[in-house]
Amino acid sequence: MGETVRFGVSMDRELLDLFDSIISSKGYSSRSEAIRDLIRGMIVEERWKTREGEMMGVLIVVYDHTQRELCSRLTREQHHHGDLILCTLHFHIDEMNCMETTVFRGRAEEIKKAADELSSLRGIKYSKFIFATTGKDLP
Ligand code: NI
């Protein structure tokens, strides 16, 4: 960690009260820690937008495994993008429904393209992509 800098922030009292109430319910020990997390979140989001460097991402999909050929298509796509996929966790929700979380690592553009291909397969009921970071170059 580099040099620590202190700075003052001016804001509306009502806004600060709302912020304090949120960070307190989330269990933050100080405003500084919450602000640091917000800034890191902005940096990661910005790096995804500008597609800079190596990134991480997680794709969640929920689907009906009895749907014809969906399982094999999903597996085929995952093998096709094997260089970007670190692991896949499969969870049997009930007799019909499954959830899979797939962890990606690589160039943002390639991850997003692969995740879009997987989540757009016919028969997927729900999908959500979560942008993440390797944590490198993030103080
Ligand atoms: Ni299953």
Coordinates of C-alpha atoms and ligand atoms in Angstrom, one line a residue:
M1 CA 0.0 0.0 0.0
G2 CA 1.2 3.5 -0.9
E3 CA 1.1 6.8 1.0
T4 CA -2.1 7.5 2.9
V5 CA -3.8 10.8 2.1
R6 CA -6.5 12.5 4.2
F7 CA -9.0 14.7 2.5
G8 CA -12.2 16.5 3.5
V9 CA -15.6 15.9 1.8
S10 CA -18.5 18.4 2.0
M11 CA -22.0 17.1 1.5
D12 CA -25.6 17.5 2.4
R13 CA -26.4 16.3 6.0
E14 CA -29.4 14.2 4.8
L15 CA -27.2 12.5 2.2
L16 CA -24.5 11.8 4.8
D17 CA -27.1 10.4 7.2
L18 CA -28.4 8.0 4.5
F19 CA -24.9 7.0 3.7
D20 CA -24.1 6.3 7.4
S21 CA -27.2 4.3 7.9
I22 CA -26.4 2.1 4.8
I23 CA -22.7 1.5 5.8
S24 CA -23.7 0.8 9.4
S25 CA -26.2 -1.9 8.2
K26 CA -23.5 -3.4 6.0
G27 CA -21.2 -3.6 9.0
Y28 CA -18.5 -1.1 7.9
S29 CA -16.3 0.0 10.8
S30 CA -15.7 3.5 9.3
R31 CA -16.7 5.8 6.5
S32 CA -13.2 5.7 5.1
E33 CA -13.4 1.9 4.5
A34 CA -16.8 2.3 2.8
I35 CA -15.5 5.1 0.6
R36 CA -12.4 3.1 -0.4
D37 CA -14.7 0.2 -1.4
L38 CA -16.9 2.5 -3.5
I39 CA -13.8 3.9 -5.3
R40 CA -12.5 0.4 -6.0
G41 CA -15.9 -0.5 -7.4
M42 CA -15.8 2.5 -9.7
I43 CA -12.3 1.6 -10.9
V44 CA -13.2 -2.0 -11.7
E45 CA -16.4 -0.8 -13.5
E46 CA -14.4 1.7 -15.5
R47 CA -11.8 -0.9 -16.4
W48 CA -14.5 -3.2 -17.7
K49 CA -16.0 -0.3 -19.7
T50 CA -12.6 0.6 -21.2
R51 CA -11.8 -3.2 -21.4
E52 CA -8.3 -2.7 -19.9
G53 CA -6.1 -5.6 -18.8
E54 CA -6.9 -9.0 -17.4
M55 CA -10.3 -9.2 -15.7
M56 CA -12.4 -11.8 -13.8
G57 CA -16.1 -12.4 -14.2
V58 CA -18.8 -14.7 -13.0
L59 CA -21.8 -15.8 -15.0
I60 CA -24.9 -17.3 -13.3
V61 CA -27.4 -19.2 -15.4
V62 CA -30.6 -21.0 -14.4
Y63 CA -32.2 -23.4 -16.8
D64 CA -34.4 -26.4 -17.2
H65 CA -32.1 -29.4 -17.8
T66 CA -35.0 -31.4 -19.5
Q67 CA -34.9 -28.8 -22.3
R68 CA -33.8 -30.7 -25.4
E69 CA -30.1 -30.4 -26.1
L70 CA -29.6 -27.4 -23.8
C71 CA -27.1 -29.2 -21.5
S72 CA -25.0 -30.4 -24.4
R73 CA -25.0 -27.0 -26.0
L74 CA -24.0 -25.4 -22.7
T75 CA -21.2 -27.9 -22.2
R76 CA -20.0 -27.5 -25.8
E77 CA -19.8 -23.7 -25.4
Q78 CA -17.9 -24.0 -22.1
H79 CA -15.4 -26.4 -23.8
H80 CA -15.1 -23.9 -26.7
H81 CA -14.2 -21.1 -24.2
G82 CA -12.0 -23.4 -22.0
D83 CA -9.1 -21.0 -22.1
L84 CA -11.2 -18.3 -20.4
I85 CA -13.1 -20.5 -17.9
L86 CA -11.5 -21.4 -14.6
C87 CA -14.4 -23.5 -13.2
T88 CA -18.1 -24.2 -13.4
L89 CA -20.2 -25.1 -10.4
H90 CA -23.5 -27.0 -11.1
F91 CA -26.3 -27.0 -8.6
H92 CA -29.4 -29.2 -9.0
I93 CA -32.2 -26.9 -7.7
D94 CA -35.1 -29.4 -8.1
E95 CA -36.2 -32.1 -10.5
M96 CA -36.1 -29.8 -13.5
N97 CA -34.1 -26.7 -12.7
C98 CA -30.3 -26.3 -12.5
M99 CA -28.1 -23.4 -11.6
E100 CA -24.6 -23.0 -13.0
T101 CA -22.0 -20.5 -12.0
T102 CA -19.0 -20.1 -14.3
V103 CA -15.9 -18.2 -13.4
F104 CA -14.0 -16.4 -16.2
R105 CA -10.5 -15.0 -16.3
G106 CA -9.0 -13.2 -19.3
R107 CA -9.4 -10.1 -21.5
A108 CA -12.7 -8.3 -20.7
E109 CA -13.9 -8.3 -24.3
E110 CA -13.4 -12.0 -24.7
I111 CA -15.0 -12.8 -21.4
K112 CA -18.0 -10.7 -22.2
K113 CA -18.4 -12.3 -25.6
A114 CA -18.2 -15.8 -24.2
A115 CA -20.6 -15.0 -21.3
D116 CA -23.1 -13.4 -23.8
E117 CA -23.0 -16.6 -26.0
L118 CA -23.6 -18.8 -23.0
S119 CA -26.4 -16.7 -21.5
S120 CA -28.2 -16.3 -24.9
L121 CA -28.6 -20.1 -25.4
R122 CA -32.3 -20.9 -26.0
G123 CA -33.9 -22.4 -22.8
I124 CA -31.9 -20.4 -20.3
K125 CA -34.5 -19.0 -17.8
Y126 CA -32.3 -16.5 -16.0
S127 CA -28.7 -15.2 -16.4
K128 CA -26.7 -12.6 -14.6
F129 CA -23.1 -11.6 -15.3
I130 CA -21.0 -10.1 -12.5
F131 CA -18.0 -8.0 -13.3
A132 CA -15.0 -8.7 -11.1
T133 CA -11.3 -8.1 -10.9
T134 CA -8.1 -10.1 -10.3
G135 CA -7.3 -7.5 -7.6
K136 CA -3.9 -6.7 -9.3
D137 CA -3.1 -3.0 -9.6
L138 CA -6.0 -2.2 -7.2
P139 CA -4.7 -0.6 -4.0
Ligands
NI1 NI -28.7 -30.1 -12.5

